Amino acid sequence: MNPDHPRLLSAALDAVRYRKPRTVYFVACGGSLAYMYNQQYILDLETDIPGFVVTSNEFIHRNPKGLGKDSLVVLCSHSGDTPETVAATSFARKKGALTVAYSFKVGSPLWEAAEYGLHYDWGPDSDAYEHRAGMALRFMFGLVDTLQPNPKYKAALEAVKNLQAIFTRNKEKFAKAADVFGSSSKREPLVYTMASGPVYGEAYSFAVCLLQEMQWVHSAAIHSGEYFHGPFEITDFDVPFLLMKTAGETRPLDERADAFMQKYSKKVTVVDAEEFDWTGIDSNLKTYFSAPIFGAVLRVYAERLAEHRGHPLSVRRYMWKMPY
Amino acid sequence: MNPDHPRLLSAALDAVRYRKPRTVYFVACGGSLAYMYNQQYILDLETDIPGFVVTSNEFIHRNPKGLGKDSLVVLCSHSGDTPETVAATSFARKKGALTVAYSFKVGSPLWEAAEYGLHYDWGPDSDAYEHRAGMALRFMFGLVDTLQPNPKYKAALEAVKNLQAIFTRNKEKFAKAADVFGSSSKREPLVYTMASGPVYGEAYSFAVCLLQEMQWVHSAAIHSGEYFHGPFEITDFDVPFLLMKTAGETRPLDERADAFMQKYSKKVTVVDAEEFDWTGIDSNLKTYFSAPIFGAVLRVYAERLAEHRGHPLSVRRYMWKMPY
């Protein structure tokens, strides 16, 4: 862990306290963008401050009229050198917005561009408390409490301390189901993912990063509330779906989609947040902790799929190999 | 046309003038939701008022803390009886928000639920001015001008008068290209769609309503700015993409995706808004009129695909046939 991290997090929150932003933009690309959905959800339910999730290059070219000195822009790039996200940071800062950027690389171009850089650990030895999952939750609960004093703040910070143990226990708990998914899906050219609420970001991440990017398997993240307004017509006995049922407010949407799919497809895999081992997390926080736990658990599903397909998650044909 | 319509539109705008909303939610499902992206884009570029696009059932269950008497909620259901959208209208109204709902059916449950119902015409004999496309543009420019006096307002209202002629000319202009798309795609089990900015809604609509729902063809709408952050790894010589290039601010994103796809896929169909016949529309309005023109033109692409596949656009296996 970067020893400066607690100071940096508290400096960013001090800046929020001083600047009193009236809108928040969550800006990133791909997997980092997917991560923003849970953060926007926390803001949307715990404060009356509007928050937007937008991909970096769209943010720059769209140039929203509301972006300015009253805005907070939260950005993330894992390596800290995604060109569009670095450019979005400079762009937002030039417009007078308060910029806070997450990266696991200290001193990356993203850090140089942002007013406040937040560090997270990475790799097999890092604890989830210092990992992106824990850091993002600590920042978001700090943010909502700074904007409008929040009764869930203390319990949330305590819960983050238990995150690593929760990840470990749930990865074990779902290991067998993950292997069944990997084995039974290995010849599928397409797997749809589905979720709602803050977990939609995890369905998006699994579709675009794990299936399309890392497995070259076709996919689309379907919002379970939208399923009945078009996508459900492609449902058939041989069409595979991976549904992530949230433990939060939008669960009835997932349940309705689940009931329909179970009738008409023989290839539905359900990962249910209500079946997670929640020890160490208050039940009124489940809604905000579902997404990061799905992130940890679904990584195992992707690893088992990769193993059964003989196609490692690290293989690429274009990314990092050529200019684009 | 409903003779009451001009009075209803002006009454809704009077209510906006009086209530001075500070946030706008655009709430609908499926194809009607797709339509909201362009409207949110107009708000985002012409005012500093935050606007959100959200599917009806997510809106209700999410229950954003910012929703209340300072909110305007714009809803749409074509038939006026989509249960989630009717429920979202009642929900928003109960929370004290100003509700404006579009439907082509006068006196529908949606109209009964909303404070202000706006009517649009439908069917082959209707003029685009009174059609959803024209009505939504007239409402949105009326809205932004009411919120903050807008220099583009008058030109936009004039341009809407030319919309029917523009639709007709562009449907003819692209008829041959649409037939080539239909013929060459007829055996494809999957076609990705792609766009950015306000046109993203059209890519979403084509993917979920025209391909998944009406053709039972797999699809996903890829945001052209997100393409390089995951999805591009599934690109191969035999993977089909339908790219809609906007004439607006986010065009560089579409151009970058186009250049990459042309190198690695042999099945890229591009529909370019810069090739539309724009007679009758000011060049600084192209960004806001791209989406509705794509809507009209791409309908022809879907019709030609349906013809070549022998699968009429009206066929359903679940929708309207069973409870779900």
XYZ file of C-alpha atoms in Angstrom:
648
model
C 0.000 0.000 0.000
C 1.121 3.501 -0.809
C 1.832 5.060 2.627
C 0.463 8.389 1.388
C -2.957 6.902 0.647
C -4.891 7.837 3.843
C -3.627 11.409 3.529
C -4.647 11.557 -0.151
C -8.147 10.179 0.501
C -8.750 12.642 3.298
C -7.354 15.528 1.222
C -9.769 14.656 -1.610
C -12.691 14.626 0.839
C -11.547 17.944 2.332
C -11.637 19.394 -1.165
C -15.183 18.055 -1.612
C -16.188 19.652 1.716
C -14.757 22.976 0.601
C -15.979 22.949 -3.015
C -19.481 21.536 -2.371
C -20.044 19.992 -5.830
C -23.603 19.995 -7.143
C -23.134 17.271 -9.763
C -20.829 14.260 -10.025
C -19.548 12.681 -13.251
C -18.108 9.148 -13.076
C -15.784 8.861 -16.061
C -13.707 5.890 -17.252
C -13.532 3.216 -19.983
C -14.385 -0.501 -20.157
C -13.883 -2.392 -16.888
C -13.143 0.811 -14.964
C -16.359 2.347 -16.306
C -18.297 -0.756 -15.244
C -16.991 -0.152 -11.738
C -18.635 3.279 -11.666
C -22.223 1.965 -11.762
C -22.136 0.919 -8.114
C -20.640 4.253 -7.117
C -23.312 6.203 -8.974
C -25.952 4.000 -7.318
C -24.639 4.836 -3.826
C -24.761 8.546 -4.676
C -28.258 8.242 -6.194
C -29.745 6.518 -3.150
C -27.873 8.286 -0.357
C -27.858 11.910 -1.605
C -29.938 14.155 -3.834
C -26.851 15.047 -5.898
C -27.126 13.998 -9.547
C -24.461 11.573 -10.793
C -23.649 10.418 -14.344
C -21.720 7.405 -15.612
C -20.083 8.241 -18.956
C -17.266 6.789 -21.047
C -14.211 9.081 -21.226
C -14.188 10.042 -24.893
C -17.949 10.643 -24.995
C -17.537 12.912 -21.946
C -14.928 15.063 -23.721
C -16.706 15.345 -27.060
C -20.166 15.722 -25.518
C -18.827 18.506 -23.310
C -21.939 18.797 -21.087
C -23.000 22.379 -20.426
C -23.432 21.553 -16.726
C -19.745 20.650 -16.337
C -17.824 23.355 -14.467
C -16.615 24.559 -11.112
C -19.643 23.074 -9.341
C -18.845 19.582 -10.637
C -16.878 16.733 -9.142
C -15.401 14.369 -11.727
C -14.352 10.925 -10.470
C -12.131 9.045 -12.910
C -10.440 5.657 -12.965
C -7.820 3.973 -15.100
C -6.240 0.834 -13.729
C -2.786 1.450 -15.200
C -3.290 5.198 -15.068
C -2.390 5.626 -18.725
C -5.665 5.087 -20.659
C -5.304 8.015 -23.098
C -9.009 8.943 -23.202
C -9.297 8.971 -19.391
C -6.114 11.022 -18.941
C -7.471 13.476 -21.553
C -10.881 13.539 -19.803
C -9.130 14.423 -16.541
C -7.244 17.366 -18.086
C -10.420 18.458 -19.877
C -12.507 18.435 -16.677
C -9.795 20.204 -14.701
C -9.510 22.920 -17.346
C -13.278 23.444 -17.062
C -12.813 24.163 -13.351
C -14.200 20.866 -12.036
C -12.752 19.109 -9.009
C -10.993 15.978 -10.303
C -10.355 12.822 -8.272
C -8.721 9.919 -10.120
C -8.147 6.316 -9.012
C -5.234 4.245 -10.280
C -3.027 1.490 -8.965
C 0.051 3.206 -10.391
C 1.400 6.073 -8.321
C 2.776 8.867 -10.476
C 0.916 7.686 -13.622
C -0.187 10.218 -16.273
C -3.679 10.036 -14.720
C -2.285 11.123 -11.362
C -0.346 13.928 -12.984
C -3.508 15.155 -14.719
C -5.857 14.996 -11.692
C -6.049 17.401 -8.777
C -6.376 14.421 -6.408
C -5.011 10.970 -7.172
C -6.203 7.995 -5.128
C -4.120 4.861 -5.001
C -5.288 1.259 -4.777
C -3.312 -1.943 -4.418
C -3.396 -4.719 -6.963
C -2.202 -8.298 -7.290
C -2.737 -11.587 -5.461
C -1.237 -10.395 -2.148
C -3.284 -7.214 -1.837
C -6.078 -6.995 0.714
C -9.496 -5.946 -0.604
C -9.457 -3.041 1.875
C -6.644 -1.425 -0.138
C -7.785 -2.931 -3.433
C -9.984 -0.986 -5.861
C -13.109 -2.599 -4.384
C -12.390 -1.392 -0.848
C -10.904 1.931 -1.858
C -13.876 2.848 -4.069
C -16.333 1.996 -1.260
C -14.330 3.974 1.313
C -14.166 6.949 -1.037
C -17.874 6.788 -1.919
C -19.102 6.512 1.664
C -16.671 9.293 2.599
C -18.078 11.337 -0.269
C -21.763 10.864 0.570
C -21.063 11.544 4.257
C -19.160 14.713 3.339
C -21.954 15.901 1.049
C -24.773 15.076 3.464
C -23.997 13.413 6.853
C -24.824 9.739 6.418
C -26.007 7.270 9.061
C -24.535 4.304 7.149
C -21.019 5.754 6.960
C -19.493 4.093 10.039
C -20.986 0.661 9.400
C -19.832 0.820 5.782
C -16.221 1.558 6.782
C -16.340 -1.365 9.230
C -17.788 -3.642 6.541
C -14.966 -2.779 4.128
C -12.511 -4.215 6.666
C -14.250 -7.596 6.264
C -14.263 -7.515 2.477
C -11.176 -9.677 1.920
C -12.539 -12.466 4.104
C -15.917 -12.180 2.355
C -14.304 -12.400 -1.078
C -12.296 -15.471 -0.047
C -15.265 -17.271 1.481
C -17.571 -16.572 -1.465
C -15.009 -17.528 -4.088
C -14.758 -20.877 -2.311
C -18.501 -21.192 -1.872
C -19.139 -20.688 -5.596
C -16.099 -22.591 -6.911
C -18.064 -25.687 -7.877
C -20.886 -23.738 -9.547
C -18.244 -21.726 -11.431
C -16.711 -24.915 -12.760
C -20.123 -26.199 -13.901
C -20.635 -22.901 -15.762
C -17.165 -23.130 -17.349
C -17.604 -26.716 -18.434
C -21.174 -26.413 -19.727
C -20.484 -23.127 -21.572
C -17.211 -24.066 -23.214
C -18.659 -24.588 -26.698
C -21.006 -21.607 -26.606
C -20.241 -18.911 -29.208
C -22.452 -16.458 -27.274
C -23.459 -15.963 -23.623
C -25.767 -13.113 -22.566
C -25.267 -11.527 -19.149
C -28.036 -9.864 -17.172
C -28.458 -7.722 -14.046
C -30.092 -4.568 -12.706
C -29.365 -1.664 -10.370
C -25.741 -1.354 -9.254
C -24.986 -4.896 -10.436
C -25.648 -3.891 -14.049
C -22.009 -2.703 -14.118
C -20.862 -6.246 -13.274
C -22.991 -7.707 -16.092
C -21.450 -5.110 -18.424
C -17.937 -5.905 -17.213
C -18.438 -9.667 -17.621
C -19.838 -9.144 -21.144
C -17.256 -6.713 -22.534
C -14.081 -7.539 -20.576
C -14.326 -11.197 -19.650
C -16.360 -12.677 -22.516
C -15.720 -10.416 -25.526
C -12.191 -9.257 -24.704
C -10.636 -12.159 -22.825
C -12.560 -15.115 -24.308
C -13.616 -13.866 -27.773
C -17.123 -15.056 -26.914
C -20.017 -12.915 -28.151
C -22.027 -11.229 -25.454
C -24.298 -8.372 -24.450
C -25.270 -7.105 -21.020
C -29.065 -7.030 -20.870
C -30.713 -4.918 -18.171
C -33.199 -7.243 -16.495
C -35.853 -4.496 -16.568
C -35.356 -4.059 -20.300
C -35.411 -7.799 -21.027
C -39.195 -7.849 -21.562
C -39.098 -4.908 -23.962
C -37.246 -6.544 -26.840
C -34.404 -8.904 -25.863
C -36.631 -11.650 -24.440
C -37.774 -12.584 -27.941
C -34.324 -14.139 -28.641
C -34.780 -16.495 -25.685
C -34.850 -20.159 -26.732
C -33.947 -23.539 -25.244
C -30.338 -23.266 -26.442
C -29.601 -19.578 -25.692
C -27.328 -19.181 -22.627
C -27.855 -16.465 -20.018
C -25.787 -15.612 -16.953
C -28.060 -13.748 -14.521
C -26.697 -11.895 -11.472
C -29.481 -11.381 -8.952
C -28.842 -8.413 -6.688
C -29.616 -8.367 -2.966
C -30.748 -4.736 -3.392
C -33.825 -2.709 -4.310
C -34.065 -3.841 -7.939
C -34.159 -7.566 -7.115
C -37.825 -7.924 -8.262
C -36.661 -7.098 -11.817
C -34.102 -9.922 -11.715
C -36.646 -12.331 -10.268
C -39.146 -11.643 -13.021
C -36.522 -12.200 -15.729
C -35.330 -15.352 -13.965
C -38.821 -16.856 -13.848
C -39.338 -16.274 -17.566
C -35.917 -17.537 -18.667
C -36.200 -20.711 -16.602
C -39.303 -21.585 -18.621
C -37.889 -21.048 -22.102
C -34.109 -21.579 -21.928
C -32.305 -24.692 -20.724
C -29.082 -22.751 -20.295
C -29.672 -20.263 -17.491
C -26.906 -19.778 -14.928
C -27.971 -17.763 -11.887
C -25.560 -16.244 -9.396
C -27.664 -14.980 -6.518
C -26.381 -12.360 -4.066
C -28.827 -13.688 -1.465
C -26.751 -16.877 -1.472
C -23.513 -15.017 -0.739
C -21.984 -15.472 2.690
C -22.662 -11.994 4.094
C -20.947 -12.427 7.482
C -19.495 -9.073 8.514
C -21.805 -6.849 6.474
C -24.949 -5.151 7.845
C -28.048 -6.236 5.955
C -28.906 -2.638 4.949
C -25.532 -2.425 3.175
C -26.053 -5.539 1.035
C -27.338 -3.411 -1.826
C -24.016 -1.523 -2.063
C -21.738 -4.503 -1.458
C -23.397 -6.853 -3.974
C -21.475 -5.499 -6.985
C -17.932 -5.882 -5.588
C -18.698 -9.395 -4.308
C -20.080 -10.320 -7.739
C -16.834 -8.960 -9.189
C -14.743 -11.311 -7.049
C -16.998 -14.352 -7.515
C -17.508 -13.938 -11.261
C -13.773 -13.753 -11.821
C -13.763 -17.420 -10.787
C -16.518 -18.164 -13.345
C -14.364 -16.548 -16.042
C -11.257 -18.432 -14.907
C -13.069 -21.769 -15.062
C -14.483 -20.949 -18.503
C -10.974 -20.010 -19.714
C -9.591 -23.264 -18.333
C -12.235 -25.421 -20.036
C -11.813 -23.545 -23.322
C -7.996 -23.671 -23.232
C -8.041 -19.920 -23.926
C -6.206 -18.058 -21.112
C -7.755 -14.791 -19.895
C -4.483 -13.016 -20.723
C -4.594 -13.704 -24.499
C -5.238 -10.736 -26.813
C -5.121 -10.294 -30.572
C -5.255 -6.481 -30.832
C -4.965 -4.903 -27.365
C -1.406 -3.808 -26.498
C -0.183 -5.318 -29.794
C -0.751 -2.493 -32.263
C -1.746 1.163 -32.395
C -5.524 1.738 -32.566
C -53.796 14.677 -35.188
C -55.477 15.259 -31.862
C -56.892 18.816 -32.098
C -56.036 19.389 -28.445
C -52.344 18.758 -29.005
C -51.006 22.347 -29.392
C -52.866 23.354 -26.246
C -51.464 20.335 -24.326
C -47.888 20.999 -25.422
C -48.109 24.635 -24.443
C -49.774 23.759 -21.106
C -46.919 21.333 -20.319
C -44.347 24.041 -21.095
C -46.268 26.549 -18.969
C -46.053 24.086 -16.095
C -42.278 23.795 -16.664
C -42.003 27.605 -16.619
C -43.903 27.761 -13.354
C -42.287 24.773 -11.615
C -38.677 25.405 -12.745
C -37.422 21.803 -12.479
C -33.797 21.331 -11.485
C -33.418 17.757 -12.779
C -35.060 15.813 -15.583
C -35.631 12.042 -15.699
C -36.381 10.432 -19.068
C -38.230 7.220 -18.262
C -39.525 4.506 -20.601
C -38.860 0.938 -21.767
C -37.292 -0.630 -24.878
C -37.803 1.364 -28.076
C -39.389 4.278 -26.200
C -36.390 4.354 -23.850
C -34.021 4.349 -26.843
C -35.836 7.462 -28.046
C -34.899 9.297 -24.837
C -31.138 9.349 -25.524
C -31.467 12.117 -28.097
C -33.674 14.126 -25.775
C -31.216 13.817 -22.890
C -28.423 14.860 -25.268
C -30.281 18.054 -26.255
C -30.774 18.892 -22.566
C -27.129 18.094 -21.747
C -25.703 20.345 -24.454
C -28.202 23.209 -24.363
C -28.765 23.620 -20.605
C -26.882 22.995 -17.365
C -29.827 20.955 -16.025
C -28.938 17.322 -15.283
C -30.909 14.690 -17.188
C -31.068 10.913 -16.714
C -32.216 8.142 -19.030
C -33.566 5.212 -17.006
C -35.787 2.211 -17.687
C -39.174 2.431 -15.940
C -38.947 -0.419 -13.446
C -35.384 0.471 -12.421
C -36.589 4.045 -11.829
C -39.328 2.888 -9.450
C -37.248 0.388 -7.481
C -34.125 2.565 -7.424
C -36.239 5.450 -6.114
C -33.529 8.135 -6.482
C -33.260 10.429 -3.472
C -33.103 13.445 -5.821
C -36.578 12.716 -7.227
C -39.193 15.135 -5.903
C -41.000 18.388 -6.481
C -37.973 19.913 -8.229
C -37.944 17.137 -10.833
C -39.490 16.886 -14.265
C -40.168 13.313 -15.375
C -40.691 12.779 -19.105
C -42.195 9.386 -19.952
C -43.184 7.587 -23.114
C -45.156 4.483 -23.974
C -46.251 4.059 -27.545
C -49.554 2.369 -26.769
C -49.808 4.163 -23.440
C -50.326 0.926 -21.524
C -46.808 -0.388 -20.750
C -47.440 -1.379 -17.103
C -43.976 -0.369 -15.799
C -44.178 3.065 -17.443
C -47.705 3.722 -16.204
C -46.540 2.718 -12.705
C -43.443 4.945 -13.027
C -45.716 7.870 -13.908
C -47.919 7.385 -10.837
C -44.828 6.869 -8.688
C -43.167 10.095 -9.896
C -46.370 12.077 -9.538
C -46.855 10.820 -5.991
C -43.323 12.019 -5.190
C -44.365 15.518 -6.264
C -42.544 15.552 -9.613
C -43.977 17.224 -12.700
C -44.939 14.424 -15.111
C -45.202 14.763 -18.896
C -46.011 11.585 -20.827
C -46.019 10.926 -24.592
C -48.300 8.376 -26.188
C -50.084 7.953 -29.479
C -53.230 6.824 -27.685
C -55.330 9.607 -26.246
C -56.944 8.609 -22.969
C -54.566 5.686 -22.378
C -53.655 4.618 -18.810
C -50.406 6.587 -19.258
C -52.361 9.745 -19.962
C -54.590 9.126 -16.990
C -51.553 8.742 -14.742
C -49.606 11.795 -15.961
C -50.214 15.424 -15.116
C -49.620 16.340 -18.789
C -50.188 13.923 -21.668
C -48.705 14.715 -25.067
C -50.138 13.099 -28.152
C -48.329 12.007 -31.304
C -49.681 10.585 -34.535
C -48.769 7.163 -35.850
C -49.175 5.146 -39.001
C -48.238 5.491 -42.664
C -50.336 8.618 -43.271
C -49.014 10.644 -40.367
C -46.643 13.537 -40.964
C -43.346 13.473 -39.050
C -44.238 16.883 -37.589
C -47.040 15.214 -35.596
C -45.250 11.880 -35.313
C -43.199 10.982 -32.228
C -40.010 12.210 -33.944
C -41.352 15.717 -34.550
C -43.338 15.939 -31.343
C -40.353 14.946 -29.178
C -38.138 17.541 -30.903
C -40.768 20.268 -30.539
C -41.224 19.409 -26.869
C -37.466 19.277 -26.181
C -36.654 22.567 -27.880
C -39.660 24.119 -26.144
C -38.335 22.702 -22.869
C -34.758 23.959 -23.216
C -36.003 27.370 -24.361
C -38.350 27.539 -21.370
C -35.591 26.534 -18.950
C -32.971 28.878 -20.438
C -33.808 31.028 -23.523
C -32.247 29.246 -26.482
C -30.939 30.765 -29.722
C -31.573 27.522 -31.657
C -35.258 27.298 -30.702
C -36.794 29.030 -33.740
C -34.591 27.299 -36.307
C -35.332 23.942 -34.688
C -39.107 24.471 -34.914
C -38.724 25.427 -38.587
C -36.565 22.340 -39.218
C -39.195 20.035 -37.705
C -41.613 21.217 -40.413
C -39.226 19.775 -43.010
C -38.779 16.452 -41.249
C -41.299 14.457 -43.286
C -39.689 15.479 -46.576
C -36.246 14.694 -45.123
C -37.370 11.254 -43.986
C -38.856 10.481 -47.401
C -35.789 11.659 -49.334
C -33.339 9.767 -47.106
C -35.347 6.550 -47.097
C -35.167 6.665 -50.885
C -31.504 7.630 -50.913
C -30.533 4.668 -48.725
C -32.971 2.111 -50.180
C -30.355 0.324 -52.261
C -27.773 0.218 -49.445
C -30.504 -1.109 -47.127
C -31.241 -3.928 -49.548
C -27.534 -4.827 -49.770
C -27.449 -4.985 -45.958
C -30.580 -7.155 -45.851
C -29.338 -9.552 -48.499
C -25.774 -9.878 -47.215
C -26.858 -10.262 -43.567
C -29.695 -12.737 -44.070
C -27.753 -15.765 -42.783
C -26.042 -13.971 -39.895
C -26.994 -15.312 -36.437
C -25.547 -12.128 -34.857
C -25.100 -8.495 -35.943
C -23.525 -5.918 -33.612
C -24.715 -2.320 -33.808
C -22.566 0.659 -32.891
C -22.935 4.422 -32.349
C -22.108 7.260 -29.952
C -23.644 10.432 -28.519
C -27.375 10.840 -29.181
C -27.304 8.153 -31.869
C -26.421 5.499 -29.273
C -30.173 5.248 -28.622
C -30.716 4.282 -32.276
C -28.020 1.571 -32.055
C -29.747 0.313 -28.896
C -33.154 0.383 -30.565
C -31.909 -1.485 -33.652
C -30.223 -4.111 -31.448
C -33.043 -4.808 -28.979
C -36.212 -4.038 -30.966
C -35.373 -4.714 -34.593
C -32.763 -7.491 -34.376
C -33.471 -9.321 -31.091
C -37.227 -8.778 -30.871
C -38.404 -8.630 -34.469
C -35.790 -10.831 -36.191
C -34.573 -13.179 -33.408
C -31.049 -12.246 -34.421
C -28.482 -11.896 -31.626
C -27.169 -8.396 -31.098
C -25.624 -5.878 -28.744
C -25.324 -2.109 -29.046
C -21.665 -1.223 -28.601
C -20.798 2.382 -27.743
C -18.120 3.357 -30.260
C -16.042 4.969 -27.481
C -16.175 1.745 -25.479
C -15.314 -0.475 -28.450
C -11.551 -0.248 -27.807
C -11.929 -1.143 -24.148
C -13.080 -4.729 -24.522
C -15.511 -5.411 -27.383
C -12.984 -4.875 -30.204
C -11.267 -8.162 -29.316
C -14.242 -10.093 -30.786
C -13.705 -8.386 -34.152
C -12.811 -10.857 -36.910
C -13.227 -11.124 -40.676
C -16.650 -12.757 -40.325
C -18.171 -10.686 -37.479
C -20.826 -8.236 -38.775
C -21.147 -4.673 -37.480
C -23.687 -1.992 -38.339
C -22.116 1.391 -37.514
C -24.163 4.607 -37.391
C -21.854 7.596 -37.740
C -23.315 10.730 -36.204
C -23.000 14.193 -37.750
C -22.539 15.574 -34.211
C -19.823 16.189 -31.633
C -18.941 12.550 -30.964
C -18.248 11.726 -34.636
C -14.469 11.255 -33.992
C -15.329 8.234 -31.814
C -17.294 6.651 -34.671
C -14.520 7.399 -37.155
C -11.903 5.727 -34.994
C -14.026 2.586 -34.594
C -14.803 2.596 -38.321
C -11.103 2.735 -39.300
C -10.286 -0.212 -37.036
C -13.243 -2.373 -38.088
C -12.608 -1.838 -41.787
C -9.164 -3.404 -41.297
C -10.246 -6.524 -39.403
C -13.832 -7.319 -40.388
C -15.134 -7.923 -43.914
C -18.710 -7.334 -42.767
C -18.946 -3.688 -41.754
C -22.038 -1.739 -42.804
C -21.746 2.012 -42.265
C -24.676 4.403 -42.309
C -23.213 7.890 -42.246
C -25.256 10.908 -41.172
C -22.939 13.134 -43.222
C -24.350 11.377 -46.285
C -27.946 12.188 -45.349
C -29.752 14.744 -47.456
C -29.918 17.595 -44.935
C -31.910 20.086 -47.042
C -34.096 22.151 -44.720
C -32.022 21.713 -41.548
C -29.455 24.244 -40.281
C -25.991 22.691 -40.027
C -25.742 23.492 -36.294
C -28.854 21.355 -35.720
C -27.496 18.239 -37.457
C -26.310 16.852 -34.116
C -29.885 16.816 -32.747
C -31.602 15.652 -35.930
C -29.230 12.754 -36.677
C -30.998 10.304 -34.357
C -34.550 10.696 -35.743
C -33.283 10.490 -39.348
C -31.354 7.313 -38.459
C -34.589 5.991 -36.982
C -36.448 6.493 -40.273
C -33.611 5.230 -42.505
C -32.744 2.181 -40.396
C -36.342 1.050 -40.426
C -35.784 0.419 -44.145
C -32.655 -1.632 -43.330
C -34.735 -3.750 -40.939
C -37.543 -4.131 -43.490
C -35.110 -5.337 -46.167
C -33.489 -7.766 -43.724
C -36.934 -9.109 -42.770
C -37.826 -9.537 -46.440
C -34.632 -11.445 -47.264
C -35.016 -13.640 -44.181
C -38.694 -14.341 -44.778
C -39.312 -13.366 -41.145
C -41.795 -10.458 -40.966
C -41.057 -7.697 -38.445
C -44.484 -8.321 -36.892
C -43.793 -11.933 -35.800
C -43.460 -12.605 -32.053
C -43.210 -15.774 -29.991
C -43.779 -14.372 -26.486
C -44.773 -10.694 -26.673
C -48.555 -10.135 -26.496
C -49.067 -13.933 -26.510
C -48.752 -14.828 -22.833
C -48.469 -13.196 -19.439
C -44.884 -12.381 -18.373
